[in-house]
Short mmCIF file of C-alpha atoms (C1' of nucleotides) in Angstrom, two decimals:
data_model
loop_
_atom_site.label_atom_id
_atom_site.label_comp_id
_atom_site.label_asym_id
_atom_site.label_seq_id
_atom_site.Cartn_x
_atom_site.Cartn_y
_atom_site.Cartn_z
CA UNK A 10 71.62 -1.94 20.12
CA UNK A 11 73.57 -4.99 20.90
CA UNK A 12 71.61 -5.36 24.42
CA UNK A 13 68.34 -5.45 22.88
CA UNK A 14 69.69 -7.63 20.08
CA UNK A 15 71.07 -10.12 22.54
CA UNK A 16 67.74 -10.11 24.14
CA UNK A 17 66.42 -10.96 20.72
CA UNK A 18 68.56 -13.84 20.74
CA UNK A 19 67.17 -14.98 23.97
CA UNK A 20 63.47 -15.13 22.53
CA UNK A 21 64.67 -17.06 19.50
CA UNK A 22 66.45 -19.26 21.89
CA UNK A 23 63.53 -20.01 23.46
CA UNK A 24 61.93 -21.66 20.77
CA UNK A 25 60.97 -19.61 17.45
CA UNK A 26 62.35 -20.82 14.17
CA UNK A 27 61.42 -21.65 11.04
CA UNK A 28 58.28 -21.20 8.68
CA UNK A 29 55.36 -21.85 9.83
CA UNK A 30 56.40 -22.78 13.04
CA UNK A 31 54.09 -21.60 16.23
CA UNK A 32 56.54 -20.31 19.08
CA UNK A 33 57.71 -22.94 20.84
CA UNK A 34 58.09 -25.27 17.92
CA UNK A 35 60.59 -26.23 15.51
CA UNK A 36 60.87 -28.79 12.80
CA UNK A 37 62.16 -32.04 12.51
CA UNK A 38 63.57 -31.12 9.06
CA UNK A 39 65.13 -27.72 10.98
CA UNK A 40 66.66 -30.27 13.92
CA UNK A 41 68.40 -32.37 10.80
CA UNK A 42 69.39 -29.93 9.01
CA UNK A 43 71.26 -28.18 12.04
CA UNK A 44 72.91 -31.07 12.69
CA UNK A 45 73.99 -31.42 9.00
CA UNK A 46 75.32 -27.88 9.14
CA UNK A 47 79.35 -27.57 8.12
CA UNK A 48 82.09 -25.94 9.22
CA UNK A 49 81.83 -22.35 7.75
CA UNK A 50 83.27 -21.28 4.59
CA UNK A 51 85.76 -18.43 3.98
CA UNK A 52 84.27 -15.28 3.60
CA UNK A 53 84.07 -14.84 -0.12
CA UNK A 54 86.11 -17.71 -1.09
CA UNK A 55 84.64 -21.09 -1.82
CA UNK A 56 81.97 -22.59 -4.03
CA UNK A 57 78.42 -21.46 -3.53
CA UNK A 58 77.78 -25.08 -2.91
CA UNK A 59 75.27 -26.34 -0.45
CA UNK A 60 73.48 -23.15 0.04
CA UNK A 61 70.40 -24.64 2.81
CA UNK A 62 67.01 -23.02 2.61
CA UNK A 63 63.99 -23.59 4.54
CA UNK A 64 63.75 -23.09 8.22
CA UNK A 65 66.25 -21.13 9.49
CA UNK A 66 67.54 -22.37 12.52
CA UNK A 67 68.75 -21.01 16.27
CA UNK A 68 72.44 -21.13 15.58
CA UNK A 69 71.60 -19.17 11.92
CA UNK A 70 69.44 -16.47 13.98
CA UNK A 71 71.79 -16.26 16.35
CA UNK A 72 74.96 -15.92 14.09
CA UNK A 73 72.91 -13.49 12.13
CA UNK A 74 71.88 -11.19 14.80
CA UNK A 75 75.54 -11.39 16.22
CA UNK A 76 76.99 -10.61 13.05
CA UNK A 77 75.12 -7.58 12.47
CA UNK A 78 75.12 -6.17 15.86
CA UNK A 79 79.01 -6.16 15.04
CA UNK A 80 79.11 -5.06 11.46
CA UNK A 81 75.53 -3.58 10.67
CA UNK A 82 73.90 -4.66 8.08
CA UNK A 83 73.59 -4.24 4.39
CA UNK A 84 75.66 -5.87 1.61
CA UNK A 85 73.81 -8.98 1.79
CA UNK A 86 75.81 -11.50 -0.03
CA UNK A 87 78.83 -10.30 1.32
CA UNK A 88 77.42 -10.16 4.72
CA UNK A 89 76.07 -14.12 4.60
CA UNK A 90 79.72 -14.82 2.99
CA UNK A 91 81.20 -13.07 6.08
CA UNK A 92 79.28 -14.10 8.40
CA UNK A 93 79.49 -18.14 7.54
CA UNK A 94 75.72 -18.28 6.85
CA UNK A 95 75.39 -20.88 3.99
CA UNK A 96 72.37 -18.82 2.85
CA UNK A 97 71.45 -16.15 -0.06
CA UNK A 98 72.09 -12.70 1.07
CA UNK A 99 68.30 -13.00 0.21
CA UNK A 100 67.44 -15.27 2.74
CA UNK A 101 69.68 -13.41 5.25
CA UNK A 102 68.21 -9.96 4.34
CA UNK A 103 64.76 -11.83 4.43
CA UNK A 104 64.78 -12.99 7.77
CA UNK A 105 66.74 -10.00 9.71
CA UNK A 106 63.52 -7.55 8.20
CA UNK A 107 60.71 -9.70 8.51
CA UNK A 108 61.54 -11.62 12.02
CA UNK A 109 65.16 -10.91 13.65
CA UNK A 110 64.88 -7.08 13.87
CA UNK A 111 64.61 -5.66 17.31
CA UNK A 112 61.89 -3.46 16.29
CA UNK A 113 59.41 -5.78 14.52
CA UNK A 114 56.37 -5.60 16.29
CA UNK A 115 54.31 -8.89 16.59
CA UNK A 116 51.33 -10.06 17.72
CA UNK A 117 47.95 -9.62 16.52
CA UNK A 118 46.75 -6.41 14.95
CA UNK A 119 45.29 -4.16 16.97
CA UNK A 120 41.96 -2.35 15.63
CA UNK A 121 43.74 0.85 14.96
CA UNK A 122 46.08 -1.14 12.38
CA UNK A 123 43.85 -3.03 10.85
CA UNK A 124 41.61 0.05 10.07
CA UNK A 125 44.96 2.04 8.68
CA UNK A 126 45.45 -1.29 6.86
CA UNK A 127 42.06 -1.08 5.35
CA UNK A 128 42.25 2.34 4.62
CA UNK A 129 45.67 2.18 2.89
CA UNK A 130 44.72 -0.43 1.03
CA UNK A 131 41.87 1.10 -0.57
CA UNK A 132 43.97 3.67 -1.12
CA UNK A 133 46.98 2.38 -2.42
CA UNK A 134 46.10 -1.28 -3.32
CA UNK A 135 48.54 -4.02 -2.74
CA UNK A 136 51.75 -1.71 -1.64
CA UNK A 137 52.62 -3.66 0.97
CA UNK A 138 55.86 -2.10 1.81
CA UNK A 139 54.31 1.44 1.29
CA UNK A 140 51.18 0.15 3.95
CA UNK A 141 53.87 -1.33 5.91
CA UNK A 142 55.64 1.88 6.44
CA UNK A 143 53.07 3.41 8.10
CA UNK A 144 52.94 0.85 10.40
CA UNK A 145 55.10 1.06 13.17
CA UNK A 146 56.97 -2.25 13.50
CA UNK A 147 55.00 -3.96 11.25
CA UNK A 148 56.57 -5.87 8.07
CA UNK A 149 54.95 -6.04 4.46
CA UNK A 150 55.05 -9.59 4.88
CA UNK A 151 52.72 -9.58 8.19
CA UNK A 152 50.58 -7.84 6.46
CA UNK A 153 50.58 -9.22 3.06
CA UNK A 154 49.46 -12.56 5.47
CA UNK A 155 46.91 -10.51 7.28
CA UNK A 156 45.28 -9.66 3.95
CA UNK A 157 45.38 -12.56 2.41
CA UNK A 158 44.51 -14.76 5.38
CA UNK A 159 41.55 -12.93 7.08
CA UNK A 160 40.48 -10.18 4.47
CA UNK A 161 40.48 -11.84 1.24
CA UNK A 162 38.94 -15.13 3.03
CA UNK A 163 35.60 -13.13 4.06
CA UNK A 164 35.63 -11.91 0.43
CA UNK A 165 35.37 -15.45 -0.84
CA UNK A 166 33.17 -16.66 1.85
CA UNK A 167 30.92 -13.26 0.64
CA UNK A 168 31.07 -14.69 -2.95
CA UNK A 169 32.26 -11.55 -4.63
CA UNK A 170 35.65 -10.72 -5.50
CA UNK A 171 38.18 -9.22 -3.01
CA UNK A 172 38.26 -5.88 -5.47
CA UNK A 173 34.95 -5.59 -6.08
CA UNK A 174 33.01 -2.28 -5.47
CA UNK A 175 30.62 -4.20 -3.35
CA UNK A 176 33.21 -6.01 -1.41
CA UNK A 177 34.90 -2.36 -0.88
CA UNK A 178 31.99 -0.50 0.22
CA UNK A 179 30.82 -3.24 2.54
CA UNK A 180 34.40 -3.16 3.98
CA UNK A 181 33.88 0.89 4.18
CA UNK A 182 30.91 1.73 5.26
CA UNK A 183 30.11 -1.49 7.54
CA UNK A 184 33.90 -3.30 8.59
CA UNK A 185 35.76 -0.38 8.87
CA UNK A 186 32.90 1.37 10.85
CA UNK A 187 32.87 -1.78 13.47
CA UNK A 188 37.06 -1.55 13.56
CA UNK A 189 36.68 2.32 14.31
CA UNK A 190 34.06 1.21 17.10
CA UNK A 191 36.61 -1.11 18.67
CA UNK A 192 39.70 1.07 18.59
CA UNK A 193 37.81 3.90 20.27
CA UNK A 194 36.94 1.27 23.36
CA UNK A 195 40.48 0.37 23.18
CA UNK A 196 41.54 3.93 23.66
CA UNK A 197 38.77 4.65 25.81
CA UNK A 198 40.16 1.34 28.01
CA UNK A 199 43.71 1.72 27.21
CA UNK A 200 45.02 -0.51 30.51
CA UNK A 201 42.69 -3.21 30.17
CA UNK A 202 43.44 -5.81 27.65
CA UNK A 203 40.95 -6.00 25.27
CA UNK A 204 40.60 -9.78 24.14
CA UNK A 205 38.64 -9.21 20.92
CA UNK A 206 40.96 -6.76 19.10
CA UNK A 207 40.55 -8.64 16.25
CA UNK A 208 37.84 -8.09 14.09
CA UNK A 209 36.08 -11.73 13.20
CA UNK A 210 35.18 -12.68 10.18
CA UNK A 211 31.48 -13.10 11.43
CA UNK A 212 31.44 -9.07 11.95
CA UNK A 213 32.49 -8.50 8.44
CA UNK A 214 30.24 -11.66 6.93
CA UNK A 215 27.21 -10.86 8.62
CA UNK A 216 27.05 -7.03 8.37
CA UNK A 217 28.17 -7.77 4.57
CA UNK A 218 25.85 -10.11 4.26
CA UNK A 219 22.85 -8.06 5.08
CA UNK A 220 24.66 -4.90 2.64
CA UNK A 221 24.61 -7.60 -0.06
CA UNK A 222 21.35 -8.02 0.15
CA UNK A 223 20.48 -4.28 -0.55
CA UNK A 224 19.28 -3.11 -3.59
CA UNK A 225 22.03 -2.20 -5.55
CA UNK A 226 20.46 1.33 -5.91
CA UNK A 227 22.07 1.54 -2.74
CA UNK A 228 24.93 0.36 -3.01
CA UNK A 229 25.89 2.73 -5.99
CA UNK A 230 25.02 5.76 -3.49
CA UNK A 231 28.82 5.89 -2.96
CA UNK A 232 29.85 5.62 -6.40
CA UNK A 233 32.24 8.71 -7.06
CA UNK A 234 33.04 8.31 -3.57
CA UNK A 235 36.33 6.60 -4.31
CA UNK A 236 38.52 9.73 -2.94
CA UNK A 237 36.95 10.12 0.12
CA UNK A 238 38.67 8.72 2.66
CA UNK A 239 36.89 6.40 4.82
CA UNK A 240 38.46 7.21 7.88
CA UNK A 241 36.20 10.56 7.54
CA UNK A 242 33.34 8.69 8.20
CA UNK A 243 34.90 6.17 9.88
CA UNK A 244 36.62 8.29 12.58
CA UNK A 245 33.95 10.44 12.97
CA UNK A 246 31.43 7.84 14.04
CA UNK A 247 33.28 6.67 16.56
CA UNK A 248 34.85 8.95 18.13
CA UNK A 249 32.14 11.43 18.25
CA UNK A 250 29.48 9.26 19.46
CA UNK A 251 31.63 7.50 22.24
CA UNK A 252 33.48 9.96 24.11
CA UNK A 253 32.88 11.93 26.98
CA UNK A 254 34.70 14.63 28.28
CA UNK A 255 36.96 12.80 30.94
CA UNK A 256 36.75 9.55 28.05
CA UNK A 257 38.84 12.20 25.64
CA UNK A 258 41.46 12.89 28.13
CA UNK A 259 42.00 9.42 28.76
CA UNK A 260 41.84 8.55 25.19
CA UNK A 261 44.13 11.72 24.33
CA UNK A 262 46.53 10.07 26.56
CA UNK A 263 46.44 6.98 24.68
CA UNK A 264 46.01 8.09 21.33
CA UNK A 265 48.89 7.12 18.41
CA UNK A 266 52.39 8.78 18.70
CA UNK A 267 52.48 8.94 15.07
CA UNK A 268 52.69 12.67 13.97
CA UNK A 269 50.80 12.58 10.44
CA UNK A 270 51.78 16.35 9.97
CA UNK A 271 54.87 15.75 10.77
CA UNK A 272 54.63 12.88 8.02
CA UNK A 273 52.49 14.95 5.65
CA UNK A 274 54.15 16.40 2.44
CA UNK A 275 54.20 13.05 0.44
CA UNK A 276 51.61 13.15 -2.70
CA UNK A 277 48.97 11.61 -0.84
CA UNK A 278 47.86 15.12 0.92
CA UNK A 279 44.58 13.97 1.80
CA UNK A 280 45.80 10.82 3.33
CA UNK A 281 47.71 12.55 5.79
CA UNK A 282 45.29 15.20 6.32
CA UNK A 283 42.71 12.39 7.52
CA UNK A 284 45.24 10.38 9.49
CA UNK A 285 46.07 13.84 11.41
CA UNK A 286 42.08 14.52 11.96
CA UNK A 287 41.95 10.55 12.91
CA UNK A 288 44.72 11.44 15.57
CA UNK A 289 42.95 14.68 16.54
CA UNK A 290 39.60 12.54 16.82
CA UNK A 291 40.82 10.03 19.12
CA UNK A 292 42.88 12.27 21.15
CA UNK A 293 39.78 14.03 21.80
CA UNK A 294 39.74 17.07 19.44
CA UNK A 295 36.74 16.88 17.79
CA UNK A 296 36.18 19.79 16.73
CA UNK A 297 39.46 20.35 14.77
CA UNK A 298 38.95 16.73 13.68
CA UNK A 299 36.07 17.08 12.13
CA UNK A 300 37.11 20.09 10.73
CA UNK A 301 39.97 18.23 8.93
CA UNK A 302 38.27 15.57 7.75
CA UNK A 303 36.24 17.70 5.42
CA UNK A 304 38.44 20.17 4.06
CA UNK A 305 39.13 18.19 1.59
CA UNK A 306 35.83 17.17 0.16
CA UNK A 307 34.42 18.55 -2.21
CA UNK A 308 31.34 21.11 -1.66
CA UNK A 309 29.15 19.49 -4.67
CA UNK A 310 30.12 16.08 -2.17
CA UNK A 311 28.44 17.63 0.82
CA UNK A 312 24.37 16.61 0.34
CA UNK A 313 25.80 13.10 -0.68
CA UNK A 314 26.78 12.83 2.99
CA UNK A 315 23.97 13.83 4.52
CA UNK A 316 22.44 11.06 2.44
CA UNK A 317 25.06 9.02 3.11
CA UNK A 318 24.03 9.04 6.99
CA UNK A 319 20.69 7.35 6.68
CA UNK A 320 22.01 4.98 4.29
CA UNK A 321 24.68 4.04 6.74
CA UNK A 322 21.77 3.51 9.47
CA UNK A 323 19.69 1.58 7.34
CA UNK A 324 22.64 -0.65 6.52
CA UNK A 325 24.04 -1.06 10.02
CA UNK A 326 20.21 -1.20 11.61
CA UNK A 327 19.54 -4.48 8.80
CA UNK A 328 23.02 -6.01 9.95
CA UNK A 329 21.94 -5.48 13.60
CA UNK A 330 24.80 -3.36 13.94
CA UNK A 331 23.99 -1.03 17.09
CA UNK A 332 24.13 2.63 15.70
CA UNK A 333 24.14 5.63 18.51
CA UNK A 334 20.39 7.33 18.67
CA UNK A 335 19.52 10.74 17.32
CA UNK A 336 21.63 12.89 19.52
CA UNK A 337 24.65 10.57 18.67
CA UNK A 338 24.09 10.44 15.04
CA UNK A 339 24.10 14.46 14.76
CA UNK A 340 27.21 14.41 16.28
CA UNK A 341 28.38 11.40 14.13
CA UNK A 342 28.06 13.04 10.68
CA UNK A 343 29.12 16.63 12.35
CA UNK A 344 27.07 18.59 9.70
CA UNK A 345 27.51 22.13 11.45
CA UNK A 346 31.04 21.40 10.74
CA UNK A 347 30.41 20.00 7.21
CA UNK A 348 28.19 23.17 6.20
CA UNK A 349 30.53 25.92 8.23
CA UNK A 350 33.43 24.74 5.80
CA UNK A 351 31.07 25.33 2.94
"C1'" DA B 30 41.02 -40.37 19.83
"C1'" DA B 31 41.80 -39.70 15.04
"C1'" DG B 32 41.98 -37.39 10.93
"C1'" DG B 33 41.06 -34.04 7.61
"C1'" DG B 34 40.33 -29.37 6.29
"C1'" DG B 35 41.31 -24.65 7.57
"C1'" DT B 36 44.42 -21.09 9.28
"C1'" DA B 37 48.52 -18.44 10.09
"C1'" DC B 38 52.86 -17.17 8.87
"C1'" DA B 39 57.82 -17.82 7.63
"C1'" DA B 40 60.33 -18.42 3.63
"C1'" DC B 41 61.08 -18.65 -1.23
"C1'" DC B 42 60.61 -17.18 -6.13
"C1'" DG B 43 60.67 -14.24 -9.98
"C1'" DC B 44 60.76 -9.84 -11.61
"C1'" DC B 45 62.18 -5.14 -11.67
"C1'" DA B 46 64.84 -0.88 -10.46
"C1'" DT B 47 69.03 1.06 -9.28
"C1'" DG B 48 73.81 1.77 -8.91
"C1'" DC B 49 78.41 0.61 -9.93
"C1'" DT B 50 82.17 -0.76 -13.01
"C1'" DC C 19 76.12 1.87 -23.08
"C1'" DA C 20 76.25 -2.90 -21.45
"C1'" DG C 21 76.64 -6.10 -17.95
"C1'" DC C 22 76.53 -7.39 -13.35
"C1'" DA C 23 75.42 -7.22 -8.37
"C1'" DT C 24 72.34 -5.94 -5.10
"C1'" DG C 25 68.17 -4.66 -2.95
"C1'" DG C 26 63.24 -4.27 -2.94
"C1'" DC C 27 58.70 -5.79 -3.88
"C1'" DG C 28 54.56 -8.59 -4.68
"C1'" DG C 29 53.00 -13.22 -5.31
"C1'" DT C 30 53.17 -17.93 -3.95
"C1'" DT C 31 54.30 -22.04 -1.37
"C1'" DG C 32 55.16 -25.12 2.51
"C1'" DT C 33 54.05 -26.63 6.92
"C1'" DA C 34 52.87 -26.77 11.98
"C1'" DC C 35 49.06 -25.95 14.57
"C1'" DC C 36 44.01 -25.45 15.36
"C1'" DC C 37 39.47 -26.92 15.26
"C1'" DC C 38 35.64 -29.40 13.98
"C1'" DT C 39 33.45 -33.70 12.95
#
DNA sequence: AAGGGGTACAACCGCCATGCT
DNA sequence: CAGCATGGCGGTTGTACCCCT
């Protein structure tokens, strides 16, 4: 714990400090303020005078991560007290989860994440630190940001609000769809580095753009769709249509960690249900996938799908989204599967 | 080259829930 | 039961950097 923390230490010390700060970069304001600091305080003794917000800076990350590689952590106030940190056990607390933690993961999002974050979001709305717990080393705040800065911003730029049913079916049946694309050629090229993980906002403007410009007959197809998980059409399009036989075992190989049934038993059964058939998809299993991913809907759901299909096509074809040919698109919607569970 | 708007993200704020005294 | 401390959460702000004109 301590070796990995020191490490830690050694990044900050390179050079990553304070809000809004780019690695490499810190603050005028941060320097002065350093240099302002005072000696420390007793622990729980003297006035809460003086407390400094803002920036943290190396010396405070460093103190902090020192501190609790010693003592652990918890007991904020105390802990900032103790540790000499004129700061809120707030700020302290603050920092150590959202940027000193050995564990926090950073870097862009890869496809897979972003499409859990859309998902989860749809699901549970703005929960970040619920979202955030399914993600892996990934903070509420990060992704608070990520919605905020990329998701919410092609919402505007769309002209229709962020919770809107149009925004949310464009985002389902046309973003998400393009994000489930991308993480199956990540997993299908696991060693290469991928440069576009990210999704731009062009993908999501212009394949919205063209959904917008449906009739809204269409658009209201999915209406009563709102428990179906995306991911079950999402997952199945991609997967299915994309991987060969030797493809699956590499992409088994590179598939999540994350054991959904393991994780299963919360409330949210169906979540977990389609995160497991997501897993199963990618790692190859698409039979079984499949399988899972419609258990759960209901039978009087099943012609919607089929409807659903061509209305996905026409969407994706007007966006100039590529969609897989005839062959592909059987396998895409898996309707053996859908009508064996029936 | 300059500057102004946009973007990304760390940090703060206010509120609420919980646990302890 | 009331009051207080603490932790957690979602919303908002501040600011350095990026990019376009």
């Amino acid at each position: 714990m301590e070796m990995v923390l020191q490490q830690r230490a050694a990044v900050i010390g390179g050079g990553n400090a304070g809000a809004g700060c780019r690695p490499g970069h810190m603050t005028a304001p941060v320097v002065a303020a350093a240099a302002k600091q005072e000696p420390t305080e007793e622990a729980g003794g003297g006035a809460e005078t003086e407390l400094r917000r803002g920036p943290w800076t190396v010396d405070e990350d460093l103190t902090l991560i020192n501190y609790i590689a010693e003592h652990g952590e918890g007991r904020w106030n105390a802990l900032a007290r103790a540790a000499g940190l004129k700061r809120t056990g707030k700020s302290c607390r603050l920092r150590w989860l959202n940027y000193l933690r050995p564990d926090v993961k950073r870097g862009d999002f890869t496809a897979d994440e972003q499409l859990l974050i859309l998902d989860l979001h749809s699901r549970w709305g703005n929960r970040w630190s619920k979202i955030a717990a399914q993600l892996p080393g990934r903070t509420d705040n990060e992704i608070k940001n990520y919605w905020r800065t990329r998701v919410q911003k092609h919402a505007k730029q769309l002209n229709c609000d962020v919770n809107s049913k149009r925004f949310k079916d464009a985002m389902r049946f046309l973003w998400m769809p393009r994000l489930a694309e991308r993480a199956a050629a990540q997993h299908n090229h696991s060693s290469a580095a991928i440069s576009g993980d990210m999704i731009s906002g062009d993908d999501l403007v212009s394949s919205a753009a063209a959904a917008l410009a449906m009739p809204e007959m269409m658009m209201t197809m999915t209406e009563n769709s709102d428990d179906r998980s995306p991911c079950s059409v999402v997952t199945t399009t991609s997967s299915s249509s994309s991987h060969t036989s030797s493809e699956s075992t590499a992409a088994a190989a590179a598939a999540p960690v994350t054991d959904w049934d393991e994780m299963q038993g919360g409330a949210d059964h169906e979540y977990w249900s389609t995160a497991s058939a997501l897993q199963q998809l990618t790692a190859g299993d698409h039979h079984h996938g499949n399988q899972q991913l419609f258990q759960f809907q209901e039978v009087e759901d099943m012609p919607m799908l089929q409807d659903l299909s061509g209305w996905v096509q026409g969407f994706s074809e007007a966006a100039g989204v590529s969609m897989p040919d005839q062959t592909q698109q059987q396998q895409l919607w898996s309707l053996d599967d859908i009508w064996r569970m029936q």
